[in-house]
Coordinates of C-alpha atoms in Angstrom, one line a residue:
M24 CA -21.7 24.1 22.5
S25 CA -21.7 21.8 25.5
L26 CA -18.7 20.9 27.7
T27 CA -19.2 17.2 26.8
E28 CA -19.0 18.1 23.2
L29 CA -15.7 20.0 23.8
S30 CA -14.2 17.0 25.4
G31 CA -14.8 14.9 22.3
T32 CA -17.3 12.6 24.0
A33 CA -20.5 14.3 22.9
T34 CA -23.4 12.2 21.9
P35 CA -25.0 12.8 18.5
E36 CA -28.0 15.2 18.4
P37 CA -31.2 13.1 18.4
T38 CA -33.4 13.2 15.3
T39 CA -37.0 14.3 15.5
S40 CA -38.3 10.8 16.1
E41 CA -35.7 10.3 18.9
R42 CA -36.4 13.4 21.0
T43 CA -37.6 11.4 23.9
A44 CA -36.0 11.2 27.3
R45 CA -33.5 8.4 27.7
P46 CA -31.1 7.6 30.5
P47 CA -27.5 9.0 30.1
R48 CA -25.1 6.6 28.3
R49 CA -22.6 4.9 30.5
T50 CA -19.1 5.6 29.4
S51 CA -17.0 2.5 28.8
P52 CA -13.2 2.6 29.5
F53 CA -12.7 0.7 26.2
G54 CA -14.5 3.4 24.4
V55 CA -12.6 6.2 26.2
L56 CA -9.3 4.5 25.4
L57 CA -10.2 3.9 21.8
L58 CA -11.5 7.4 21.2
R59 CA -8.3 9.0 22.6
L60 CA -6.1 6.7 20.5
H61 CA -8.1 7.4 17.4
F62 CA -7.8 11.1 18.1
Y63 CA -4.0 11.1 18.6
A64 CA -3.5 8.9 15.5
G65 CA -5.8 11.2 13.5
I66 CA -3.9 14.3 14.5
L67 CA -0.4 13.0 14.3
V68 CA -0.4 10.2 11.7
A69 CA -3.0 11.7 9.2
P70 CA -0.4 14.0 7.5
F71 CA 1.6 10.9 6.5
L72 CA -1.6 9.3 5.2
V73 CA -2.3 12.4 3.2
V74 CA 1.1 12.1 1.5
A75 CA 0.6 8.4 0.9
A76 CA -2.9 9.0 -0.6
L77 CA -1.7 11.8 -2.9
T78 CA 1.3 9.9 -4.2
G79 CA -0.7 6.7 -4.5
L80 CA -3.4 8.6 -6.4
A81 CA -0.7 9.8 -8.8
Y82 CA 0.7 6.3 -9.3
T83 CA -2.7 4.9 -10.4
T84 CA -2.3 6.9 -13.6
T85 CA 1.0 5.2 -14.7
P86 CA -0.6 3.0 -17.5
Q87 CA -2.1 6.1 -19.1
L88 CA 1.1 8.1 -18.6
D89 CA 3.2 5.3 -20.2
A90 CA 1.0 5.2 -23.2
M91 CA 1.1 9.0 -23.6
L92 CA 4.9 9.4 -22.9
Y93 CA 6.4 6.2 -24.3
G94 CA 3.9 5.1 -27.0
E95 CA 6.6 5.2 -29.6
Q96 CA 8.7 2.7 -27.7
L97 CA 6.0 0.5 -26.3
T98 CA 3.8 -0.1 -29.3
V99 CA 4.2 -0.5 -33.1
A100 CA 2.4 1.7 -35.6
Q101 CA 1.3 -1.2 -37.7
V102 CA 0.8 -4.8 -36.8
G103 CA 2.3 -7.2 -39.4
E104 CA 1.2 -10.6 -40.5
R105 CA 4.1 -12.5 -39.1
Q106 CA 6.7 -11.9 -36.4
L107 CA 10.4 -12.3 -37.2
P108 CA 12.6 -14.8 -35.2
L109 CA 13.7 -13.5 -31.9
A110 CA 17.3 -14.0 -33.1
E111 CA 16.9 -11.1 -35.5
Q112 CA 15.1 -8.9 -32.9
V113 CA 17.8 -9.6 -30.3
G114 CA 20.5 -8.9 -32.9
A115 CA 18.8 -5.5 -33.8
A116 CA 18.8 -4.6 -30.1
R117 CA 22.4 -5.5 -29.7
N118 CA 23.3 -3.3 -32.7
A119 CA 21.4 -0.4 -31.1
H120 CA 23.0 -1.1 -27.7
P121 CA 26.5 -2.6 -28.1
A122 CA 27.5 -2.5 -24.4
G123 CA 26.1 -4.5 -21.5
S124 CA 24.8 -8.0 -20.8
I125 CA 21.4 -9.2 -22.1
T126 CA 19.6 -10.2 -18.9
A127 CA 16.0 -10.7 -20.2
V128 CA 13.9 -10.7 -23.4
Q129 CA 10.1 -10.1 -23.4
P130 CA 8.8 -11.1 -26.9
G131 CA 6.3 -8.6 -28.3
D132 CA 2.6 -9.6 -29.0
G133 CA 0.0 -7.8 -31.0
D134 CA 0.9 -4.1 -31.1
R135 CA 3.5 -4.5 -28.3
T136 CA 7.2 -4.2 -29.0
T137 CA 9.8 -6.8 -28.0
K138 CA 11.8 -5.7 -24.9
V139 CA 15.4 -6.6 -24.7
V140 CA 16.9 -5.7 -21.3
F141 CA 20.6 -4.9 -20.9
S142 CA 22.4 -4.7 -17.5
L143 CA 25.4 -2.5 -16.9
P144 CA 27.3 -2.2 -13.7
E145 CA 27.0 1.6 -13.5
L146 CA 23.2 1.4 -13.5
G147 CA 22.9 -0.6 -10.3
E148 CA 19.4 -2.0 -10.0
K149 CA 18.2 -0.2 -13.1
Q150 CA 18.6 -1.5 -16.7
H151 CA 18.5 -0.2 -20.3
T152 CA 15.6 -1.6 -22.3
V153 CA 15.7 -1.5 -26.1
Y154 CA 12.3 -1.7 -27.8
V155 CA 12.2 -3.6 -31.1
N156 CA 9.4 -3.9 -33.7
P157 CA 8.8 -7.7 -33.8
Y158 CA 7.6 -7.4 -37.4
T159 CA 10.5 -5.4 -38.9
A160 CA 13.3 -6.0 -36.3
E161 CA 13.8 -2.2 -36.1
S162 CA 14.8 -0.6 -32.9
Q163 CA 12.2 1.9 -31.7
G164 CA 14.2 3.5 -28.9
Q165 CA 15.7 2.9 -25.5
L166 CA 14.6 3.7 -21.9
T167 CA 16.2 3.3 -18.5
T168 CA 13.9 1.0 -16.7
W169 CA 13.6 -0.5 -13.2
F170 CA 12.3 -4.1 -13.1
G171 CA 10.4 -3.3 -16.3
S172 CA 8.9 0.0 -15.2
T173 CA 9.3 3.1 -17.4
P174 CA 11.1 6.2 -16.1
A175 CA 7.8 7.9 -15.3
A176 CA 6.4 4.9 -13.5
T177 CA 9.7 4.4 -11.6
W178 CA 9.7 8.1 -10.5
L179 CA 6.1 7.9 -9.2
D180 CA 6.8 4.6 -7.5
D181 CA 9.8 6.1 -5.7
L182 CA 7.8 9.1 -4.7
H183 CA 5.1 6.9 -3.2
R184 CA 7.5 4.6 -1.4
H185 CA 10.1 6.9 0.0
L186 CA 9.6 10.5 -1.5
H187 CA 12.9 10.1 -3.4
L188 CA 14.7 10.1 0.0
G189 CA 16.0 6.6 -0.1
S190 CA 15.9 4.4 3.0
V191 CA 15.2 7.4 5.2
G192 CA 12.0 8.2 3.3
E193 CA 10.7 4.6 3.6
H194 CA 9.8 5.3 7.2
Y195 CA 7.0 7.6 6.2
S196 CA 5.2 5.0 4.1
E197 CA 5.7 2.2 6.6
L198 CA 4.4 4.5 9.4
A199 CA 1.3 5.3 7.3
A200 CA 0.6 1.7 6.5
S201 CA 1.2 0.6 10.1
W202 CA -1.4 2.9 11.5
L203 CA -3.9 2.9 8.7
W204 CA -5.5 -0.4 9.8
V205 CA -5.7 0.8 13.4
M206 CA -7.4 4.0 12.4
A207 CA -9.8 2.3 10.0
L208 CA -10.9 -0.5 12.5
G209 CA -11.0 1.9 15.4
G210 CA -13.2 4.4 13.5
V211 CA -15.7 1.7 12.5
V212 CA -15.9 0.5 16.2
L213 CA -16.4 4.0 17.5
W214 CA -19.1 4.8 15.0
W215 CA -20.9 1.5 15.6
R216 CA -20.9 2.2 19.4
R217 CA -22.2 5.7 18.9
C218 CA -25.0 4.6 16.6
G219 CA -25.9 1.9 19.0
A220 CA -25.9 4.2 22.0
A221 CA -28.1 6.7 20.1
R222 CA -30.5 3.9 19.0
A223 CA -29.8 4.9 15.4
T224 CA -31.0 2.7 12.6
A225 CA -28.5 0.4 10.8
R226 CA -28.9 2.8 7.8
H227 CA -27.1 5.5 9.8
L228 CA -24.0 3.3 9.8
L229 CA -23.7 3.7 6.1
V230 CA -25.6 6.9 5.3
P231 CA -24.9 10.2 7.1
D232 CA -27.9 11.5 9.0
L233 CA -28.5 14.9 7.4
S234 CA -31.4 15.8 9.8
T235 CA -28.9 16.8 12.5
G236 CA -28.4 20.2 11.1
R237 CA -25.0 21.8 10.6
G238 CA -21.8 21.7 12.7
V239 CA -19.7 19.0 14.1
R240 CA -22.5 16.3 14.2
R241 CA -23.0 16.5 10.4
T242 CA -19.3 16.5 9.7
R243 CA -18.9 13.5 12.0
G244 CA -21.6 11.7 10.0
W245 CA -19.8 12.2 6.7
H246 CA -16.4 11.3 8.3
A247 CA -17.7 8.1 9.9
T248 CA -20.0 6.7 7.2
T249 CA -17.4 7.3 4.5
G250 CA -14.8 5.6 6.7
V251 CA -17.1 2.6 7.0
W252 CA -17.5 2.3 3.2
L253 CA -13.7 2.5 2.8
A254 CA -12.8 0.2 5.7
V255 CA -12.2 -3.0 3.7
G256 CA -10.2 -1.3 1.0
L257 CA -8.1 0.6 3.6
L258 CA -7.3 -2.6 5.5
F259 CA -6.2 -4.2 2.2
L260 CA -3.9 -1.3 1.4
S261 CA -2.4 -1.4 4.8
A262 CA -1.8 -5.1 4.8
T263 CA -0.3 -5.2 1.3
G264 CA 1.7 -2.1 1.8
L265 CA 3.3 -3.6 4.9
T266 CA 4.4 -6.7 3.1
W267 CA 7.2 -4.8 1.2
S268 CA 8.0 -2.2 3.9
R269 CA 11.4 -2.1 5.4
Y270 CA 10.9 -3.5 9.0
A271 CA 7.4 -5.0 9.0
G272 CA 8.1 -6.4 5.6
A273 CA 11.2 -8.2 6.8
N274 CA 9.2 -9.7 9.7
F275 CA 6.5 -10.8 7.2
T276 CA 9.2 -12.5 5.0
S277 CA 10.6 -14.2 8.1
G278 CA 7.1 -15.5 8.9
L279 CA 6.7 -16.8 5.4
D280 CA 10.0 -18.6 5.7
A281 CA 9.0 -20.1 9.1
L282 CA 5.8 -21.4 7.5
D283 CA 7.6 -22.5 4.3
A284 CA 5.1 -20.3 2.4
R285 CA 7.4 -18.2 0.2
T286 CA 7.3 -18.2 -3.6
P287 CA 9.0 -21.4 -4.6
E288 CA 12.4 -21.2 -6.3
I289 CA 12.9 -23.0 -9.6
S290 CA 16.0 -25.0 -10.0
T291 CA 18.3 -24.0 -12.9
S292 CA 21.0 -26.6 -12.4
L293 CA 22.0 -28.9 -15.2
A294 CA 23.6 -32.4 -14.9
A295 CA 26.4 -31.3 -17.1
V296 CA 27.7 -28.2 -18.8
P297 CA 26.2 -28.1 -22.3
V298 CA 28.6 -27.8 -25.3
E299 CA 28.2 -24.3 -26.8
A300 CA 26.7 -24.5 -30.2
G301 CA 28.9 -23.1 -33.0
G302 CA 28.0 -21.1 -36.1
G303 CA 25.4 -19.0 -34.4
H304 CA 25.3 -15.3 -33.8
H305 CA 26.7 -14.4 -30.4
H306 CA 25.4 -11.2 -28.9
G307 CA 26.5 -9.8 -25.5
D308 CA 27.6 -11.2 -22.2
A309 CA 25.4 -13.3 -20.0
G310 CA 26.3 -12.4 -16.4
E311 CA 29.9 -13.1 -15.5
G312 CA 31.3 -13.4 -19.0
G313 CA 29.4 -16.1 -20.8
T314 CA 27.9 -15.4 -24.2
V315 CA 24.3 -15.5 -25.3
E316 CA 23.5 -17.2 -28.6
S317 CA 20.7 -15.3 -30.3
A318 CA 19.2 -18.4 -31.9
A319 CA 18.8 -20.0 -28.5
F320 CA 16.0 -17.5 -27.6
D321 CA 13.8 -19.0 -30.4
R322 CA 14.5 -22.6 -29.3
V323 CA 13.9 -21.8 -25.6
L324 CA 10.7 -20.0 -26.4
T325 CA 9.4 -22.9 -28.6
V326 CA 10.1 -25.3 -25.7
A327 CA 8.2 -23.1 -23.2
R328 CA 5.2 -22.7 -25.5
D329 CA 5.1 -26.5 -26.0
A330 CA 5.2 -26.8 -22.2
G331 CA 2.0 -24.7 -22.0
L332 CA 3.3 -21.2 -21.2
S333 CA 1.0 -19.0 -23.2
G334 CA 0.6 -15.2 -23.2
P335 CA 3.3 -12.7 -22.4
V336 CA 6.5 -14.3 -21.1
E337 CA 10.0 -13.2 -20.1
I338 CA 13.0 -15.2 -21.2
V339 CA 16.1 -15.0 -18.8
P340 CA 19.4 -16.4 -20.2
A341 CA 21.5 -18.4 -17.8
P342 CA 24.0 -16.1 -16.0
E343 CA 26.8 -18.7 -16.5
P344 CA 27.5 -22.0 -18.3
G345 CA 26.0 -25.1 -16.7
L346 CA 22.7 -23.5 -15.8
A347 CA 19.3 -23.6 -17.4
W348 CA 17.4 -20.6 -18.9
T349 CA 14.1 -19.6 -17.3
V350 CA 10.9 -18.6 -19.0
T351 CA 8.2 -16.9 -16.8
Q352 CA 4.6 -15.9 -17.6
T353 CA 4.2 -12.2 -16.9
D354 CA 0.4 -11.7 -17.2
N355 CA -0.5 -9.8 -14.1
T356 CA -4.2 -9.3 -14.9
W357 CA -6.9 -11.6 -13.5
P358 CA -6.7 -14.5 -14.0
V359 CA -3.0 -14.2 -13.6
A360 CA -0.5 -16.4 -15.4
K361 CA 2.7 -16.9 -13.4
D362 CA 3.9 -20.4 -14.4
R363 CA 7.7 -20.9 -14.9
V364 CA 9.9 -23.4 -16.6
A365 CA 13.6 -24.0 -16.7
V366 CA 14.9 -25.0 -20.1
D367 CA 18.1 -26.6 -21.3
P368 CA 18.9 -24.6 -24.5
A369 CA 21.3 -27.3 -25.8
A370 CA 18.9 -30.3 -25.3
N371 CA 15.7 -28.3 -25.9
T372 CA 14.1 -29.9 -22.8
V373 CA 12.3 -28.6 -19.7
T374 CA 14.5 -29.4 -16.7
A375 CA 12.2 -27.9 -13.9
R376 CA 8.8 -26.4 -13.6
S377 CA 6.9 -24.2 -11.0
D378 CA 3.2 -23.6 -11.5
F379 CA 1.3 -20.8 -9.8
A380 CA -1.4 -23.2 -8.8
D381 CA 1.1 -25.2 -6.8
W382 CA 2.4 -22.3 -4.8
P383 CA 1.6 -22.1 -1.1
L384 CA -1.6 -20.2 -0.4
L385 CA 0.1 -17.3 1.4
A386 CA 2.5 -16.9 -1.5
Q387 CA -0.4 -16.8 -3.9
L388 CA -2.3 -14.3 -1.8
S389 CA 0.8 -12.1 -1.4
G390 CA 1.5 -12.1 -5.1
L391 CA -2.1 -11.2 -6.0
G392 CA -2.2 -8.5 -3.3
V393 CA 0.9 -6.8 -4.6
Q394 CA -0.6 -6.7 -8.1
A395 CA -3.9 -5.3 -6.8
H396 CA -2.1 -2.7 -4.7
M397 CA -0.3 -1.6 -7.8
G398 CA -3.5 -1.3 -9.8
L399 CA -2.6 -4.2 -12.2
L400 CA -4.8 -7.1 -11.2
F401 CA -8.1 -5.9 -12.6
G402 CA -6.9 -3.4 -15.2
L403 CA -8.8 -0.1 -15.4
V404 CA -11.3 -1.2 -12.7
N405 CA -8.4 -1.7 -10.3
Q406 CA -7.1 1.8 -11.1
I407 CA -10.5 3.4 -10.5
L408 CA -11.0 1.6 -7.2
L409 CA -7.6 2.7 -5.9
A410 CA -8.2 6.2 -7.0
A411 CA -11.6 6.2 -5.2
L412 CA -9.9 4.8 -2.0
A413 CA -7.3 7.6 -2.1
L414 CA -9.8 10.3 -2.7
G415 CA -12.1 8.9 0.0
L416 CA -9.3 8.7 2.5
L417 CA -8.4 12.4 1.8
C418 CA -12.0 13.4 2.4
V419 CA -12.1 11.4 5.7
I420 CA -8.9 13.1 6.9
V421 CA -10.2 16.6 6.0
W422 CA -13.5 16.0 7.8
G423 CA -11.5 14.7 10.8
Y424 CA -9.5 17.9 11.1
R425 CA -12.6 19.9 10.5
M426 CA -14.3 18.2 13.5
W427 CA -11.3 19.1 15.6
W428 CA -11.6 22.7 14.6
Q429 CA -15.4 22.8 15.0
R430 CA -15.1 21.5 18.6
R431 CA -12.9 24.5 19.6
P432 CA -14.1 26.7 22.5
T433 CA -15.7 29.9 21.2
R434 CA -16.8 31.5 24.4
T435 CA -15.2 34.8 25.5
G436 CA -12.1 34.1 27.5
R437 CA -12.0 30.5 26.4
R438 CA -11.3 30.8 22.7
A439 CA -8.9 28.3 21.1
L440 CA -7.8 27.3 17.6
A441 CA -8.9 23.7 18.0
G442 CA -10.9 21.4 20.2
T443 CA -9.7 19.7 23.4
P444 CA -8.6 16.0 23.3
P445 CA -11.0 13.3 24.5
A446 CA -11.0 12.6 28.2
R447 CA -8.2 10.4 29.8
G448 CA -8.7 7.5 32.1
G449 CA -9.3 4.7 29.7
V450 CA -6.4 2.6 30.8
R451 CA -7.0 3.1 34.5
G452 CA -10.6 1.9 34.0
L453 CA -9.9 -1.3 32.2
P454 CA -10.6 -4.5 34.0
L455 CA -7.7 -6.8 35.0
W456 CA -8.5 -9.4 32.4
A457 CA -8.4 -6.8 29.6
L458 CA -4.9 -5.7 30.7
L459 CA -3.6 -9.3 30.9
I460 CA -4.8 -10.0 27.4
G461 CA -4.3 -6.5 25.8
V462 CA -0.8 -5.8 26.9
P463 CA 0.9 -8.9 25.5
V464 CA -1.2 -8.6 22.3
T465 CA -0.1 -5.0 21.9
V466 CA 3.5 -5.8 22.5
A467 CA 3.3 -8.6 19.9
I468 CA 1.8 -6.3 17.3
G469 CA 4.5 -3.7 18.2
W470 CA 7.2 -6.2 17.6
A471 CA 5.7 -7.3 14.2
L472 CA 5.1 -3.7 13.2
P473 CA 8.1 -1.8 14.8
L474 CA 7.2 1.7 13.7
F475 CA 3.7 1.2 15.0
G476 CA 5.0 0.0 18.3
L477 CA 7.5 2.9 18.7
T478 CA 5.0 5.6 17.8
L479 CA 2.4 4.1 20.1
L480 CA 4.9 4.1 22.9
A481 CA 5.7 7.8 22.1
F482 CA 2.0 8.6 22.2
L483 CA 1.6 7.0 25.6
V484 CA 4.7 8.9 27.0
I485 CA 3.5 12.2 25.6
D486 CA 0.0 11.6 27.0
V487 CA 1.4 10.8 30.4
V488 CA 3.7 13.9 30.4
V489 CA 0.9 16.2 29.2
G490 CA -1.4 14.8 31.9
A491 CA 1.2 15.4 34.6
V492 CA 1.9 18.9 33.5
S493 CA -1.8 19.8 33.3
R494 CA -2.4 18.4 36.8
R495 CA 0.5 20.6 38.2
R496 CA -0.9 23.7 36.5
R497 CA -4.4 23.1 37.7
P498 CA -5.1 25.6 40.4
T499 CA -5.9 24.2 43.8
Q500 CA -9.0 25.5 45.5
A501 CA -8.2 27.1 48.8
P502 CA -10.4 26.0 51.7
T503 CA -13.2 28.4 52.6
S504 CA -13.9 29.5 56.1
P505 CA -17.4 30.3 57.4
A506 CA -18.5 33.8 56.9
P507 CA -18.4 35.9 60.1
V508 CA -21.8 36.5 61.8
R509 CA -22.8 40.0 61.8
S510 CA -24.4 41.4 64.9

């Protein structure tokens, strides 16, 4: 094993057709800097990516887990000929759950049960959802849900986002997402430079060269080519993951506000407070003490259907008198249906409307990206793609650590557990124009992605300290004097 290979800058072993003499490759300061940054990120950030990949892989199975664990609540055993009015279904849910406020109703369709959501102060963000057979108006059970997610899906979602550690644990997922795009892009650039310097064919960018024999070169081939195949998907996961992270997500939201590109709000105000209809069945509080008339759910749903809202919908009663009800399409599969209307339940009229097609482009892309990140946009295909990305990322990380171990010194007296880092000196070798452009851009990215900026600064400080300590420990060679002349 050569010294250049131990330093992390070894060139790939030439194939049989390339065993001709060629001039040594000139090392670029850009390449030296990028290689060292990629190395540090791979060693120190990869463990966070491993956790994110494993928990994300588990989350991709939630539709199948829900069907297996909660099939009795989510589906009906036999589809009837006609659904009963929502008033009867909501009444059955209220009988099964006397306490709490009805905050939403999702009418059943086909073999899906109707979901009646109850809010209680002691549950915080979570709710109780009662599942009603739409053909018999019989309650089929109750679950504690979080924005519609079942307990199993909520548990796996919390595990992926913050490891059940609350706001403290959110730092791990944001750190992983902040560095994932840097590692993916940096790895592609490094492999492209290496293949170009070795005069390798374009095929070697995507297919590992198995003619290089065993050892670090073959591992590098698998590591790099797999990373190239995964690059687009990893960039997507990084970008969409950052949109709902704690710090970078807040900056993203501020940017949408500045561009007026957030999801539009729908007005629920009414010109006058409607007179409450008498004689109906009143079930449960609506927000701060108003009552919900069960028959109003049927009227509001009819108005929404007449307004063109097809497919699965969610009906949200007004939280207080004087406001309209809202009906929102909830089809998250492609092509998505996200149109919304505000309905006056007394006048049976649409008072406001917000169609997905009229949203700002960034709001549309953000919404679609979130659904794809959660494995919902393309159904089973989406789940398979996410699982493949997670497994591929795990393989790339394992191969990266294996390369580090394979580059370790093995000579007697110089043995070590792992290889030495790539050479320093990248920053010092950069031209002035690169520093004038690169430093402000890096600072701007660090401001937008605070955890990336802080950890990058920590890497630089650690590298400087390690370099200074190593220079101090390096033995200085004593000057030699001429040997005495023997007579």
